[in-house]
mmCIF file of C-alpha atoms and ligand atoms in Angstrom:
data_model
loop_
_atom_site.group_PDB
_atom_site.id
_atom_site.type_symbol
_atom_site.label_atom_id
_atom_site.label_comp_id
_atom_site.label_asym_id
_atom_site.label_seq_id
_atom_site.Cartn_x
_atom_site.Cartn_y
_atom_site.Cartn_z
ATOM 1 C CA UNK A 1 15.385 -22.151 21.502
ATOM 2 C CA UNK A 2 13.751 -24.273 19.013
ATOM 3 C CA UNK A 3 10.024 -24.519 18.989
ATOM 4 C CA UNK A 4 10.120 -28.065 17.468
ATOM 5 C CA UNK A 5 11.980 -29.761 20.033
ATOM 6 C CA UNK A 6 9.908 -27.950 22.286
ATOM 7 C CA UNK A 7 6.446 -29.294 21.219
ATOM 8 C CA UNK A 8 8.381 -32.435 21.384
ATOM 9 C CA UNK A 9 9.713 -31.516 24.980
ATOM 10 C CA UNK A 10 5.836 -30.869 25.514
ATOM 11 C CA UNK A 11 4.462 -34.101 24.573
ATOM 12 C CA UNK A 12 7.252 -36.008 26.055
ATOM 13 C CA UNK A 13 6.541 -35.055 29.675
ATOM 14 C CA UNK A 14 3.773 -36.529 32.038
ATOM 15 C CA UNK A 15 3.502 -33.866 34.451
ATOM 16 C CA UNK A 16 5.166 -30.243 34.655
ATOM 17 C CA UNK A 17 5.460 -29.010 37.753
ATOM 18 C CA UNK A 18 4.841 -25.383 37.413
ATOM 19 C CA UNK A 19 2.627 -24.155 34.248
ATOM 20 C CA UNK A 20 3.121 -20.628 33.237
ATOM 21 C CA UNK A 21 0.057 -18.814 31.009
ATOM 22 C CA UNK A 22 1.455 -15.660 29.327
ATOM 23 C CA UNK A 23 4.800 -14.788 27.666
ATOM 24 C CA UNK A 24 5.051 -10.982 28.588
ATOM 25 C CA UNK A 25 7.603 -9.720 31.637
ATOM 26 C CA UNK A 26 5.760 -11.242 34.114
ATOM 27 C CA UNK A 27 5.236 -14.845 32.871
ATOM 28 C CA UNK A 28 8.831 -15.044 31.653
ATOM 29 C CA UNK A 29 10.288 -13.652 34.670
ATOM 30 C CA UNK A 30 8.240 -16.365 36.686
ATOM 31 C CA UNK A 31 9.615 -19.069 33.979
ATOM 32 C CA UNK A 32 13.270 -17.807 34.860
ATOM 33 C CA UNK A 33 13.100 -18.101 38.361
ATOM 34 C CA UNK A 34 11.030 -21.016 38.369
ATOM 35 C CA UNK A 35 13.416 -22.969 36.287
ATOM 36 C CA UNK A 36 16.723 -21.827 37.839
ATOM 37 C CA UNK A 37 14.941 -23.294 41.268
ATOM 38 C CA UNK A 38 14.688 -27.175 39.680
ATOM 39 C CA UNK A 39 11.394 -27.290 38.516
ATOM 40 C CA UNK A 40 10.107 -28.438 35.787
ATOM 41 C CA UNK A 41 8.555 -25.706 33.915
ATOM 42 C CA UNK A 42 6.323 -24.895 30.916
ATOM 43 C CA UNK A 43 5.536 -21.465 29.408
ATOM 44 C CA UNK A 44 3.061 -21.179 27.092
ATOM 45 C CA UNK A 45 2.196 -17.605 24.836
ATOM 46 C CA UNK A 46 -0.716 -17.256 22.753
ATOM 47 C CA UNK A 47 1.012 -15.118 20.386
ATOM 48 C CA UNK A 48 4.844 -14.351 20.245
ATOM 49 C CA UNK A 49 6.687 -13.506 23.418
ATOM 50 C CA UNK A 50 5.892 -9.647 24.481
ATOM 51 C CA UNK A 51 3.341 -9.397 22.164
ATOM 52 C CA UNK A 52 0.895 -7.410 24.899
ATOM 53 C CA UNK A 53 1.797 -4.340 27.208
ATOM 54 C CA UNK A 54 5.512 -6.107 27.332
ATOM 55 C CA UNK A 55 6.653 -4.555 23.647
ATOM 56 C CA UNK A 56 4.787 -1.101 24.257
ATOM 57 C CA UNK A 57 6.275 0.089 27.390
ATOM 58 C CA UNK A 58 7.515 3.866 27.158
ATOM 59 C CA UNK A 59 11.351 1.775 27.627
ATOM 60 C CA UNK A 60 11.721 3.482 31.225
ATOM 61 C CA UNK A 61 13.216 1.157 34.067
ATOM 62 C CA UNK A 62 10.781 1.850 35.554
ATOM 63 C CA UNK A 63 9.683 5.190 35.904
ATOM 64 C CA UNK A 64 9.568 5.115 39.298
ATOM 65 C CA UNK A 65 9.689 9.065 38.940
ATOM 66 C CA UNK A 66 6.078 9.092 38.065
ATOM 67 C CA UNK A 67 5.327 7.484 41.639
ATOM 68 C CA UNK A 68 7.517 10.054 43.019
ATOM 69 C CA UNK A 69 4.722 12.612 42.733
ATOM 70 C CA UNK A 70 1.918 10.623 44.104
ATOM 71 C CA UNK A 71 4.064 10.656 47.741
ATOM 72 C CA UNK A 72 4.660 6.424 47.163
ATOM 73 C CA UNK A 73 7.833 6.836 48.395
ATOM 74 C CA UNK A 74 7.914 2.811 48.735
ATOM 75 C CA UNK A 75 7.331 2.257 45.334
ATOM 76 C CA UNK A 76 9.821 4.584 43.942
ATOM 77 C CA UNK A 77 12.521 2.833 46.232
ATOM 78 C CA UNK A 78 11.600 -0.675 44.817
ATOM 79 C CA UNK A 79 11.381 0.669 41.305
ATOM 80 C CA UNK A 80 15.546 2.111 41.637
ATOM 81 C CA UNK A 81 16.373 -0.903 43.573
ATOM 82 C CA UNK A 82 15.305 -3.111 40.616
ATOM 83 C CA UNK A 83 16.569 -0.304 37.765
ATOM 84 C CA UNK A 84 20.130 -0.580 39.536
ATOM 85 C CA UNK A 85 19.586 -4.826 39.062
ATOM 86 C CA UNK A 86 18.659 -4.247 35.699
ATOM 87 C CA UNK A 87 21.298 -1.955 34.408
ATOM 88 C CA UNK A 88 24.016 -4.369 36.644
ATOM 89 C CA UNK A 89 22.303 -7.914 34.799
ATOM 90 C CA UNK A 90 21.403 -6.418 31.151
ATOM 91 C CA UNK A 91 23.767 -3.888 30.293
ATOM 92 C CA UNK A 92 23.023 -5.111 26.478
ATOM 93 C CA UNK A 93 19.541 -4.158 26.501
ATOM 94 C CA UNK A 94 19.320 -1.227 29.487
ATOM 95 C CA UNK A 95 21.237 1.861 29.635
ATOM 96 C CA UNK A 96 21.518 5.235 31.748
ATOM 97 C CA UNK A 97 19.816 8.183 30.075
ATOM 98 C CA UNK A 98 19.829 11.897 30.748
ATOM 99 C CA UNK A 99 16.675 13.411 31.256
ATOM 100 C CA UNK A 100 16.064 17.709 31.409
ATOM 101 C CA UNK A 101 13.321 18.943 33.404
ATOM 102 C CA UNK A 102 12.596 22.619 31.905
ATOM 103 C CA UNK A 103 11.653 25.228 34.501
ATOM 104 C CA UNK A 104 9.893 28.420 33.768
ATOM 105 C CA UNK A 105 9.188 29.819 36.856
ATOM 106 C CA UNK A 106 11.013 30.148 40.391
ATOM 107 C CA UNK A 107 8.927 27.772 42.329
ATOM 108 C CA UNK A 108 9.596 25.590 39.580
ATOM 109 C CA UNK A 109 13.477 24.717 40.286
ATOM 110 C CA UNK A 110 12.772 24.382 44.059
ATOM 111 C CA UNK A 111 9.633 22.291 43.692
ATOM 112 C CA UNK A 112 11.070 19.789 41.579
ATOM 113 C CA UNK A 113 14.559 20.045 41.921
ATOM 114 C CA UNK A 114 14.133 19.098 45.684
ATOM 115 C CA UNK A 115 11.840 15.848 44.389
ATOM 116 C CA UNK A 116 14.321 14.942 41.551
ATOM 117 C CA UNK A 117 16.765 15.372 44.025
ATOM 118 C CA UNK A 118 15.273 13.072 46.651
ATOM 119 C CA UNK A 119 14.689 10.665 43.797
ATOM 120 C CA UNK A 120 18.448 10.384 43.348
ATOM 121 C CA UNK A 121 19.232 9.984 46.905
ATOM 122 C CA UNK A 122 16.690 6.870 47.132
ATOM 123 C CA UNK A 123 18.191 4.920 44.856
ATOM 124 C CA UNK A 124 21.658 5.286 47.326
ATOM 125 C CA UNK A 125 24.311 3.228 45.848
ATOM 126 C CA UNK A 126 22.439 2.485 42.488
ATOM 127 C CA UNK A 127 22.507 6.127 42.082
ATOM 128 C CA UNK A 128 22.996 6.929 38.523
ATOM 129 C CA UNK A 129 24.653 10.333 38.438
ATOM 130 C CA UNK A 130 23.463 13.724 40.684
ATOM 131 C CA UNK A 131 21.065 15.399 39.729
ATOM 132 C CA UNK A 132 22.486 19.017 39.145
ATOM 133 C CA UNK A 133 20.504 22.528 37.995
ATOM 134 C CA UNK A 134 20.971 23.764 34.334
ATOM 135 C CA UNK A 135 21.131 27.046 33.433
ATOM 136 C CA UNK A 136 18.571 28.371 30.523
ATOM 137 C CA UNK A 137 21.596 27.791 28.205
ATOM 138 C CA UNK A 138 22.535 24.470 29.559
ATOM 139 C CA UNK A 139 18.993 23.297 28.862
ATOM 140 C CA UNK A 140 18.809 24.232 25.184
ATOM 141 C CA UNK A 141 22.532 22.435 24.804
ATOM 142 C CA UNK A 142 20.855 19.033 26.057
ATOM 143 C CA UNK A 143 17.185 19.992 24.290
ATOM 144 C CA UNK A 144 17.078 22.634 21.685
ATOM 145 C CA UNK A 145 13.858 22.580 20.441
ATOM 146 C CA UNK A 146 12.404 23.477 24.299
ATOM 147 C CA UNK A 147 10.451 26.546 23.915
ATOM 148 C CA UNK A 148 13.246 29.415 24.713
ATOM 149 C CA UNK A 149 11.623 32.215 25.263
ATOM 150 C CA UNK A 150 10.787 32.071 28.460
ATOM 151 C CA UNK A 151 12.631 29.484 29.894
ATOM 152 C CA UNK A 152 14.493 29.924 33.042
ATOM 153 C CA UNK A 153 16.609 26.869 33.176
ATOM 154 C CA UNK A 154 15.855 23.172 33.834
ATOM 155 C CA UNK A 155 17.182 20.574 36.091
ATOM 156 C CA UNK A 156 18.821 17.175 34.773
ATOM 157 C CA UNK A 157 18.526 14.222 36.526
ATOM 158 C CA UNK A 158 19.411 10.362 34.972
ATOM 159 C CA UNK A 159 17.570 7.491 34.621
ATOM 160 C CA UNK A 160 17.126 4.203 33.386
ATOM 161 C CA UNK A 161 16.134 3.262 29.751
ATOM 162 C CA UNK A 162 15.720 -0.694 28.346
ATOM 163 C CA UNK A 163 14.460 -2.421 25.381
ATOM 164 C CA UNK A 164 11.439 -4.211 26.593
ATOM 165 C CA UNK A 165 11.090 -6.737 23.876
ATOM 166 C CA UNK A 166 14.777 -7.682 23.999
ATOM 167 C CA UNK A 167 14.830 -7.652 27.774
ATOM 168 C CA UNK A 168 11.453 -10.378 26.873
ATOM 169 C CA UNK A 169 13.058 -12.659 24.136
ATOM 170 C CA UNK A 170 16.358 -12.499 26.529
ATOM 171 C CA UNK A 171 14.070 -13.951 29.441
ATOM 172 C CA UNK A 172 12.986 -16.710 27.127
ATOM 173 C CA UNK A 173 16.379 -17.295 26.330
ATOM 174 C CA UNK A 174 17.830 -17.497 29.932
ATOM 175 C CA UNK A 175 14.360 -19.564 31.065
ATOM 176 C CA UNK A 176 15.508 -21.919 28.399
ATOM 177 C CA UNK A 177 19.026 -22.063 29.171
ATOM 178 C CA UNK A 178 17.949 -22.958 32.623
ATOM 179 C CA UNK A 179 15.502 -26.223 31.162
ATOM 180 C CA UNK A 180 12.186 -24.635 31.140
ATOM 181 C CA UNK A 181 10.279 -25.925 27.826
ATOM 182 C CA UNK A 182 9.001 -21.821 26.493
ATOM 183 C CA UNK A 183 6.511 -22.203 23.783
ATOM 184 C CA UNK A 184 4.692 -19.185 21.787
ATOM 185 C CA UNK A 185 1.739 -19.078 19.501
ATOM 186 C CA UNK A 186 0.081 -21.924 22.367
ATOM 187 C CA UNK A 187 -2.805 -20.748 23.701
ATOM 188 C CA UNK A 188 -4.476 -22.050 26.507
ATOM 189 C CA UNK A 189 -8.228 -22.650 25.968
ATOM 190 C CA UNK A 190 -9.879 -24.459 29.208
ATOM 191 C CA UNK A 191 -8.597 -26.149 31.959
ATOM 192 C CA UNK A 192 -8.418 -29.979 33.523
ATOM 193 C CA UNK A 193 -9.889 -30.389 36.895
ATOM 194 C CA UNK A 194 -10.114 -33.259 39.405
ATOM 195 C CA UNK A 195 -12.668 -32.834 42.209
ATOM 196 C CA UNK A 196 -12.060 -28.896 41.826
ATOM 197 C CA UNK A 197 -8.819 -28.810 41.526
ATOM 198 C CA UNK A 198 -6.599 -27.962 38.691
ATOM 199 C CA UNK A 199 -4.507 -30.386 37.492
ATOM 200 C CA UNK A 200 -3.824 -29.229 34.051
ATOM 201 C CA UNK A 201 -4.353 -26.997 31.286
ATOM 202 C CA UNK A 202 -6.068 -27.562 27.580
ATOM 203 C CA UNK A 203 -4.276 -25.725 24.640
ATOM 204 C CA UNK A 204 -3.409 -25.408 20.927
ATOM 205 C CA UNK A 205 -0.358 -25.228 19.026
ATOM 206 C CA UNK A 206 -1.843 -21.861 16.753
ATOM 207 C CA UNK A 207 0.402 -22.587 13.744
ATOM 208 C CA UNK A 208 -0.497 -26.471 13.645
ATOM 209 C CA UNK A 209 -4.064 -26.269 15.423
ATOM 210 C CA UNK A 210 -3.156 -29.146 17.360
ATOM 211 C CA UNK A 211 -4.323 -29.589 21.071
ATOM 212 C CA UNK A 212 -2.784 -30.767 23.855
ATOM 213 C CA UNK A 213 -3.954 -32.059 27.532
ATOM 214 C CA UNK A 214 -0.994 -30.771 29.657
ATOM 215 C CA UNK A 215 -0.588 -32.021 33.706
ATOM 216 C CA UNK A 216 0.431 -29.973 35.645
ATOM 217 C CA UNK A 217 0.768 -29.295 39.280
ATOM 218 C CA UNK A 218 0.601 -25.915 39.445
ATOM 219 C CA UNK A 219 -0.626 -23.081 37.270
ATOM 220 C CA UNK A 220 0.604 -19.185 36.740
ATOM 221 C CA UNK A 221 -1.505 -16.856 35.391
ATOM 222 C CA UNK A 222 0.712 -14.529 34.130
ATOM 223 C CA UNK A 223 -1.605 -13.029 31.338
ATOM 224 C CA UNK A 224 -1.204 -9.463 32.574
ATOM 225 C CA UNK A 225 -4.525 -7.508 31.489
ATOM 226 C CA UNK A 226 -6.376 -10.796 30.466
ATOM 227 C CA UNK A 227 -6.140 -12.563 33.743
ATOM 228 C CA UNK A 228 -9.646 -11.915 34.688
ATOM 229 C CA UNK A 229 -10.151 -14.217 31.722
ATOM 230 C CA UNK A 230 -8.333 -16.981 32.236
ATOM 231 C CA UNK A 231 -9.500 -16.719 35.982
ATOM 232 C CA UNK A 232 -12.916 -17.833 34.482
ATOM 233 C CA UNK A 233 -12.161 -19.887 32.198
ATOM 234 C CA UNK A 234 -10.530 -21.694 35.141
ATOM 235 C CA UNK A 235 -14.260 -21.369 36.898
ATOM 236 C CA UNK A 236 -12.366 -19.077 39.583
ATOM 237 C CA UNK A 237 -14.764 -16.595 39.428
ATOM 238 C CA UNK A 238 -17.168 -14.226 37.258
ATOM 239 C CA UNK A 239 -15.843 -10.768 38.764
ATOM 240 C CA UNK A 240 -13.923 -7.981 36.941
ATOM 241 C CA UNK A 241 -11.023 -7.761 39.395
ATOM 242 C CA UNK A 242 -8.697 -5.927 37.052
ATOM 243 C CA UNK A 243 -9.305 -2.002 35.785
ATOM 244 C CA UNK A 244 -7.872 -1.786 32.031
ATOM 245 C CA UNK A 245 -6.222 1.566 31.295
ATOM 246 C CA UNK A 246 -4.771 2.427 28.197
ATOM 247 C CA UNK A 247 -1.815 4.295 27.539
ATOM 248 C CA UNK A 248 -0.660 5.293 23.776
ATOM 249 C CA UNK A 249 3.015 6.583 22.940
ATOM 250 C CA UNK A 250 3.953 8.210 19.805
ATOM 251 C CA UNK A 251 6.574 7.311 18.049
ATOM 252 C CA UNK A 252 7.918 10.293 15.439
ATOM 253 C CA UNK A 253 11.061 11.234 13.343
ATOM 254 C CA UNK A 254 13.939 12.390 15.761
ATOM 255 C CA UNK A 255 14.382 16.226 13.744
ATOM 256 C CA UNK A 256 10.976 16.770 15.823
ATOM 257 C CA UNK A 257 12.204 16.572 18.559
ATOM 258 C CA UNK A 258 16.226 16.839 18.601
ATOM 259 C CA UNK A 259 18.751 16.212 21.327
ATOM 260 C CA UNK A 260 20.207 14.215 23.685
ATOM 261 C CA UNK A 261 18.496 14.175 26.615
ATOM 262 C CA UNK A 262 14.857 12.996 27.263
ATOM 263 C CA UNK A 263 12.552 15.364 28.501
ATOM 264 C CA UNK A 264 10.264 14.983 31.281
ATOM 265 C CA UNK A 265 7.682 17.152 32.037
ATOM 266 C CA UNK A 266 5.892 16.809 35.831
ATOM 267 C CA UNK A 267 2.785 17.667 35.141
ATOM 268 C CA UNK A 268 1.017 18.269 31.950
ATOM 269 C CA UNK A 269 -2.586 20.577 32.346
ATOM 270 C CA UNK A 270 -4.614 17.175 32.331
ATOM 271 C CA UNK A 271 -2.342 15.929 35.350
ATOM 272 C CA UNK A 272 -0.231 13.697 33.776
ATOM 273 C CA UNK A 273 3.598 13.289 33.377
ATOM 274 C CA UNK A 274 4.958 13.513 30.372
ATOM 275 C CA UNK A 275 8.047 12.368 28.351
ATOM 276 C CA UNK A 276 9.675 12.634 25.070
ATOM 277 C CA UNK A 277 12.552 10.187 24.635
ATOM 278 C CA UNK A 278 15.246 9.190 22.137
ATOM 279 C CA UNK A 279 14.699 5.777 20.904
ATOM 280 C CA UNK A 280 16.928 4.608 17.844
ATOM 281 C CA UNK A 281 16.511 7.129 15.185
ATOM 282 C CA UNK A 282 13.185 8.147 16.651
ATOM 283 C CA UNK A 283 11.562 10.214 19.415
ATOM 284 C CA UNK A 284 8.763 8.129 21.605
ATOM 285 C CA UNK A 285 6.167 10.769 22.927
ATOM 286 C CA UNK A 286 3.911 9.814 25.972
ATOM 287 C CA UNK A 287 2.118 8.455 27.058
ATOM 288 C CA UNK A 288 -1.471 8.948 28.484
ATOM 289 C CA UNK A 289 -3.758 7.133 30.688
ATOM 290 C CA UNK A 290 -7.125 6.406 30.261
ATOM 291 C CA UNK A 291 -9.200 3.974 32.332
ATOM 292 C CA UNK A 292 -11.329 1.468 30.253
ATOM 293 C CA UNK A 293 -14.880 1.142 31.046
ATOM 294 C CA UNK A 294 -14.884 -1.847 28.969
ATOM 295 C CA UNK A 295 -16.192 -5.076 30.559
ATOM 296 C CA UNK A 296 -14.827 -8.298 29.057
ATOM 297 C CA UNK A 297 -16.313 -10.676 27.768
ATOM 298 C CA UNK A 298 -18.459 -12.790 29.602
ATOM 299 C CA UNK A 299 -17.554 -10.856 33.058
ATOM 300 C CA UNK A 300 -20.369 -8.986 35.191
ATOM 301 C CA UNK A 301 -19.206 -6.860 38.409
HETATM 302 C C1 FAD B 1 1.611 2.658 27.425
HETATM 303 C C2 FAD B 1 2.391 1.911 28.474
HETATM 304 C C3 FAD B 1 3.651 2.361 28.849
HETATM 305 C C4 FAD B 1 4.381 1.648 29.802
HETATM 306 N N1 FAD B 1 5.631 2.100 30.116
HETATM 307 C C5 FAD B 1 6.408 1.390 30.981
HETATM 308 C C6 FAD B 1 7.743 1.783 31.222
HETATM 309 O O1 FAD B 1 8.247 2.745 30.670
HETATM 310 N N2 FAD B 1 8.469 1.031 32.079
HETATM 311 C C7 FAD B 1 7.945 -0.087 32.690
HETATM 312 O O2 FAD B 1 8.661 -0.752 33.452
HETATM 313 N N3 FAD B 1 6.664 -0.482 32.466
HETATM 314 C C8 FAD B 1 5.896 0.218 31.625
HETATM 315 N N4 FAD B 1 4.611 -0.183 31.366
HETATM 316 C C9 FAD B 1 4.092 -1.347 32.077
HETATM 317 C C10 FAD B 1 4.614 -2.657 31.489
HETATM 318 O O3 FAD B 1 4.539 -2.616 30.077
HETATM 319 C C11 FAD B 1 3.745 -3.812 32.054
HETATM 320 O O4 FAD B 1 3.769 -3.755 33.460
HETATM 321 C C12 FAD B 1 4.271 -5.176 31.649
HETATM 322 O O5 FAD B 1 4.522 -5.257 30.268
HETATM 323 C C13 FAD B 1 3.255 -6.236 32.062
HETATM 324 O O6 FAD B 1 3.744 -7.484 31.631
HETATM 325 P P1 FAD B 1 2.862 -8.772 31.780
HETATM 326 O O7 FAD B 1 3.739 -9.930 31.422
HETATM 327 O O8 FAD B 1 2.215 -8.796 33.114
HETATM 328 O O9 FAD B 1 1.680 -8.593 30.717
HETATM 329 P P2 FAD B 1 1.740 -8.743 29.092
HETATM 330 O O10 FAD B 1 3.015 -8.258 28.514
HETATM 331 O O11 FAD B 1 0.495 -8.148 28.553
HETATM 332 O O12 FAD B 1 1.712 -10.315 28.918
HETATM 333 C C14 FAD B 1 0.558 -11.107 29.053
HETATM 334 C C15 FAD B 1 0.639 -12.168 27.968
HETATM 335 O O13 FAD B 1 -0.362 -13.156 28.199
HETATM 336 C C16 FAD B 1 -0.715 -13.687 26.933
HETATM 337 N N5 FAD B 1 -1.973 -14.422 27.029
HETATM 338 C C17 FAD B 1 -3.211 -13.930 27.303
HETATM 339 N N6 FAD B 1 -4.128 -14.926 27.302
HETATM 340 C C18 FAD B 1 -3.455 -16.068 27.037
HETATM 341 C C19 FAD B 1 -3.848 -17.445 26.886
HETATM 342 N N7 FAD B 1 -5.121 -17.823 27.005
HETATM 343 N N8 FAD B 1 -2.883 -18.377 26.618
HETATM 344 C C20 FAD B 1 -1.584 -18.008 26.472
HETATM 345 N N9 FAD B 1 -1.162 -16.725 26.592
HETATM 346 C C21 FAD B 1 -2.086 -15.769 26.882
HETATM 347 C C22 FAD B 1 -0.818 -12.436 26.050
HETATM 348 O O14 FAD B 1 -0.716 -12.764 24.669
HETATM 349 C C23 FAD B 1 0.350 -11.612 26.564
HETATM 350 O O15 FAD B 1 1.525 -11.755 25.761
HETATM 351 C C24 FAD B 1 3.848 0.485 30.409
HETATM 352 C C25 FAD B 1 2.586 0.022 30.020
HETATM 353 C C26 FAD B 1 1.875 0.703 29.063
HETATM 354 C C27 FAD B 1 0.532 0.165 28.633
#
């Protein structure tokens, strides 16, 4: 990857034939695929690749266990099958990881050792380990700073865990590899039309402030939270369509938190599932989930 010879590769060519906006999983996951199809392919990030939600994930492929609670059984199936791809295609970057369920009453160990159970058997033959009981001693051994007292035991089930930036800058890599042009710190600023259809995109090369009038025939909006914004920019329409919610993880030292396990907790009092991971030297705490009543700019419901 060399941005040079890409701004070059960008000038060079009269027409792409699939545009991607947005350098997070999504747009270079499209760029991938797109390319590795034959077509000619342009990516272009406002800032660097994974700079939104795609570098802030809680580093859970996918979490799928969260879904397992709401009854989506669907979802939690898709969210193995593509863990099991994952771990198969980026064993560099992904990796199976123990997690500890502490129980502290009876009802407990039934209730959601029967779901962490059925979560194991979904994922079939991308299973990652059983999920066995722990007794209150084999809980502290994986987590000893769980709250002893009265702890009964806990279950331990595995699951996936990925870098999500690496995973990114390896998609940009492989997109490349495959001859799509990948470009960050572009940002796309309007949009070319021809009797109402789009037929290419404005932007600007942020570190040189030059602009560029790209053809194109076809456009991806793959700008994750902002695409309600480029969908008017584009004159698509004026409606919110997308809900933000915002999630924070904590990141602290490991000694608050030691062990080798993660811990997952089902339901926290404000309803929400909760986990404390090891990442590097570091625990990552979270994460919550509040919905936005921000409007964006410009945007009326
Ligand atoms: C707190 C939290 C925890 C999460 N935990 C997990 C997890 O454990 N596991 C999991 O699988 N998922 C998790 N997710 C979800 C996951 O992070 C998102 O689904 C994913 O990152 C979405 O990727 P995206 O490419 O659609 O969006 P983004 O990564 O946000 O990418 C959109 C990109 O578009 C760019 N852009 C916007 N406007 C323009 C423009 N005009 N021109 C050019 N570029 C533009 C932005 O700069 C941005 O980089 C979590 C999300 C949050 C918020």
């Amino acid at each position: 990857m060399n941005r040079s010879e890409s701004i070059q590769q960008l000038t060079a060519t009269p027409q792409w034939d699939i545009l991607i906006i947005g350098g997070g999983a999504t747009g270079l996951g499209c760029a991938v695929d797109a390319a590795s199809r034959g077509y000619k392919t342009l990516l272009l990030e406002k800032h660097d690749f994974a700079k939104g939600s795609s570098s802030r994930a809680t580093k859970l492929v996918h979490g799928g266990v969260r879904y397992l609670a709401q009854g989506n059984i669907r979802l939690v199936k898709e969210a193995l099958m593509e863990r099991g791809r994952l771990l198969k295609n980026a064993p560099h970057v992904c990796h199976t990881l123990a997690f500890v369920v502490p129980f502290y009453q009876w009802w407990q160990k039934w209730y959601y050792g029967f779901g962490l159970w059925l979560y194991e058997l979904l994922s079939g033959k991308l299973s990652l380990g059983p999920t066995k009981f722990l007794s209150k001693k084999g809980a502290l051994r994986n987590l000893p700073d769980l709250e002893g007292e009265k702890l009964s035991g806990g279950i331990l089930y595995f699951d996936g865990q990925f870098d999500d930036s690496r995973l990114a800058i390896n998609l940009a890599q492989t997109a490349t590899e495959q001859g799509a042009t990948v470009i960050n710190y572009a940002v796309v600023t309007g949009f070319i039309k021809e009797v109402n259809t789009i037929t290419g995109v404005i932007a600007k090369d942020e570190l040189s402030n030059e602009q560029f009038r790209i053809k194109t025939k076809a456009v991806i909006n793959a700008t994750g939270v902002f695409a309600d914004e480029i969908l008017q920019l584009a004159g698509g329409h004026n409606k919110q369509t997308i809900t933000p919610s915002q999630g924070i993880n904590l990141v602290v030292d490991k000694h608050f938190f030691k062990g080798s396990a993660g811990l997952m907790v089902p339901k926290t009092d404000d309803g929400r599932v909760l986990f404390a991971i090891p990442w590097h030297d570091k625990v990552l705490l979270g994460t919550t989930d509040t919905l936005l009543k921000i409007l964006l700019p410009n945007l009326c419901r």
